[in-house]
mmCIF file of C-alpha atoms in Angstrom:
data_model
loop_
_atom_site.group_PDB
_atom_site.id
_atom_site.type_symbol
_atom_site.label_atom_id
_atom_site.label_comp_id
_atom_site.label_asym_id
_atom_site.label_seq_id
_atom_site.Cartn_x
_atom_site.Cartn_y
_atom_site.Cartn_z
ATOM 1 C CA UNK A 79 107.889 131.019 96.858
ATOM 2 C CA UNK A 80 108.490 127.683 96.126
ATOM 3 C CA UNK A 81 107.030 125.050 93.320
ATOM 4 C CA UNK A 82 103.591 123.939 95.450
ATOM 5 C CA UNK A 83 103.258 127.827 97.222
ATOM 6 C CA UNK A 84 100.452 128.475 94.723
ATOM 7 C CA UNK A 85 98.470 125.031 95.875
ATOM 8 C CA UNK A 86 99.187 124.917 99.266
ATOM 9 C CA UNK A 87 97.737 128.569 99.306
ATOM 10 C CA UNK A 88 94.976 127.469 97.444
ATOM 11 C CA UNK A 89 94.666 124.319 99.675
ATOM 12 C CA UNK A 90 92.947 125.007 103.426
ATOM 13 C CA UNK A 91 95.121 122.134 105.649
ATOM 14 C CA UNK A 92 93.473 121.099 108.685
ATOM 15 C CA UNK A 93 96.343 119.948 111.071
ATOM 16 C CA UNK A 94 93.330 117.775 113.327
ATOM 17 C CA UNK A 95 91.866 116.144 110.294
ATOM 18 C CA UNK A 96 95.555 115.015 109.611
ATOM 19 C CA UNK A 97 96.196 113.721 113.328
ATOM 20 C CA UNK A 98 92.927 111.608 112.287
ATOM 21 C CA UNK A 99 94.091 109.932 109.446
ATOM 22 C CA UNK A 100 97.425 109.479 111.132
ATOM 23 C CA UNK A 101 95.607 108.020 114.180
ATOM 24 C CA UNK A 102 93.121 105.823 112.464
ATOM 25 C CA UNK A 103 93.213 101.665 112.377
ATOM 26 C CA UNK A 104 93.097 102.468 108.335
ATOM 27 C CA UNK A 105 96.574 103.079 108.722
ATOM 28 C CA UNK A 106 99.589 101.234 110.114
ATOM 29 C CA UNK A 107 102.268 101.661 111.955
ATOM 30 C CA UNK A 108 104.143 102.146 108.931
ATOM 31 C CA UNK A 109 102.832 103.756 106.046
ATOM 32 C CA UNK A 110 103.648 105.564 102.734
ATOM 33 C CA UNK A 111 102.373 109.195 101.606
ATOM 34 C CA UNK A 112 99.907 107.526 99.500
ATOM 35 C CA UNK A 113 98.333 105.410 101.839
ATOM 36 C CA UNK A 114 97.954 109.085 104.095
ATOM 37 C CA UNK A 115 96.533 110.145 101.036
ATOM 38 C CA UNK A 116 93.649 107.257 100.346
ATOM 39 C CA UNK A 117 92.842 107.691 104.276
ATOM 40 C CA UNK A 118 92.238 110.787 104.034
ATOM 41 C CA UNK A 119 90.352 110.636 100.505
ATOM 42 C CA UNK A 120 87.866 108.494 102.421
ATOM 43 C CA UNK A 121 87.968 110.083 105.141
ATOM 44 C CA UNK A 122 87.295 113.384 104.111
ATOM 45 C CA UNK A 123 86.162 113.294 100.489
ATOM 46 C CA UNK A 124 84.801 116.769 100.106
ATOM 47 C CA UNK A 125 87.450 118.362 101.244
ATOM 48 C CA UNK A 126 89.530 116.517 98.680
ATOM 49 C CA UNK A 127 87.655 116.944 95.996
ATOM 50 C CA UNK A 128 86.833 120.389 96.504
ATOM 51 C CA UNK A 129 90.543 120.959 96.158
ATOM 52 C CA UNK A 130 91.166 118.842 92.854
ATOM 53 C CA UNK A 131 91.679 121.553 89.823
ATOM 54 C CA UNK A 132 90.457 120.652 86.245
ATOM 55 C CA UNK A 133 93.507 119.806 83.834
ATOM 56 C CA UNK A 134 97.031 118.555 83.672
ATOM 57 C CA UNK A 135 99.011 117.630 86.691
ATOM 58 C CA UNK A 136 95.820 117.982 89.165
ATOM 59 C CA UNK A 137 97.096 114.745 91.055
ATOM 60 C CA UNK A 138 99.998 115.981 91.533
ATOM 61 C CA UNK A 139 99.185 119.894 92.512
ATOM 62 C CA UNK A 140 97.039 117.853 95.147
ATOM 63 C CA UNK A 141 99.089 115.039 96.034
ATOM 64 C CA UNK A 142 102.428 117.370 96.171
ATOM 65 C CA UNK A 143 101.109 119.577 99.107
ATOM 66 C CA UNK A 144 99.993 117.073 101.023
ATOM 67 C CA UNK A 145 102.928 114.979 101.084
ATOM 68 C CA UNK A 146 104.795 118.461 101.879
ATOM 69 C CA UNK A 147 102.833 119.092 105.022
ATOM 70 C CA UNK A 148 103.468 115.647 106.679
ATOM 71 C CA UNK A 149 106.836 116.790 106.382
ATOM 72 C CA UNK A 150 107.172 119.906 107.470
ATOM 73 C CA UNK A 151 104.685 118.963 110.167
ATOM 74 C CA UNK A 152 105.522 115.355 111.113
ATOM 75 C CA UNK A 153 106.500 116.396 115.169
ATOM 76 C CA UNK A 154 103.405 117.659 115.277
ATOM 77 C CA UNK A 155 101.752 114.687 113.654
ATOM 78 C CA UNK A 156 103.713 112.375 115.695
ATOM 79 C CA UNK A 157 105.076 110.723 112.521
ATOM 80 C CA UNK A 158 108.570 110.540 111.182
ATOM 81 C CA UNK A 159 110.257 109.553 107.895
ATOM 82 C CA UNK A 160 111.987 106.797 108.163
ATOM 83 C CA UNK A 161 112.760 106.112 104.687
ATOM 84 C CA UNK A 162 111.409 106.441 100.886
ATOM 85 C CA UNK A 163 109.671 103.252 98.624
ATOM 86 C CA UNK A 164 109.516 103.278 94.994
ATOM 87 C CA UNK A 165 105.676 103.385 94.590
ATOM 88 C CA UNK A 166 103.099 103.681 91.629
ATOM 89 C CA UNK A 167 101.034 106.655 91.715
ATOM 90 C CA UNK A 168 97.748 107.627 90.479
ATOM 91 C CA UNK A 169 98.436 107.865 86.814
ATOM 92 C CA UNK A 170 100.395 104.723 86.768
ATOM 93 C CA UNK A 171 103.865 106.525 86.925
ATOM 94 C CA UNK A 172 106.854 104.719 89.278
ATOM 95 C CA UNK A 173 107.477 107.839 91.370
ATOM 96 C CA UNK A 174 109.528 107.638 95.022
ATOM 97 C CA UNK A 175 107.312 108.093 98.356
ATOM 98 C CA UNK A 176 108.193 108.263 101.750
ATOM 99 C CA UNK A 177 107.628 105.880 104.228
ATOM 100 C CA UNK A 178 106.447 107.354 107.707
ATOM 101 C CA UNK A 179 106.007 105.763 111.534
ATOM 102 C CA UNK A 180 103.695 106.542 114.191
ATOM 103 C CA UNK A 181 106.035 107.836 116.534
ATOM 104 C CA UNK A 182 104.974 105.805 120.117
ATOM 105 C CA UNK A 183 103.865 108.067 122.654
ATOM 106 C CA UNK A 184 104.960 108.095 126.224
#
């Protein structure tokens, strides 16, 4: 099992809620993880916070799995990586995320 196996477990991921974020005005043709992320905070806000654990790390045993299933998903969410920013994240911390396109369909 790998590092995020525990929390993506624990996580329920609803592949239409993600085709909504991705297919939402809030987000651009372009965007980052963390923008997916804040869509689909206020998009879905109980079913974020009902996932956020008490203690160290919770950010990023959220924020990990999540990033995780765009990619391993992305064909499916007609997204692809096309590259990865330097970005601050929750806490504050300079941490890499990657940057995703709507893939245009036919």
């Amino acid at each position: 099992m790998g590092i995020w196996s525990r929390e993506i477990i624990a996580m329920t991921m609803d592949i239409e809620k993600f085709k909504r974020v991705i297919n939402s005005k809030k987000l651009s043709a372009i965007f980052c993880s963390q923008d997916f992320i804040k869509v689909y905070r206020d998009m879905f806000e109980e079913d974020y916070t009902k996932n956020m654990s008490v203690g160290k790390g919770s950010f990023r045993k959220l924020h990990g799995p999540i990033a995780s299933y765009l990619r391993r998903k992305e064909k499916v969410l007609g997204i692809r990586k096309v590259d990865e920013k330097p970005n601050e994240n929750v806490k504050g911390n300079m941490t890499k995320c990657a940057l995703w396109e709507k893939v245009k369909k036919n």
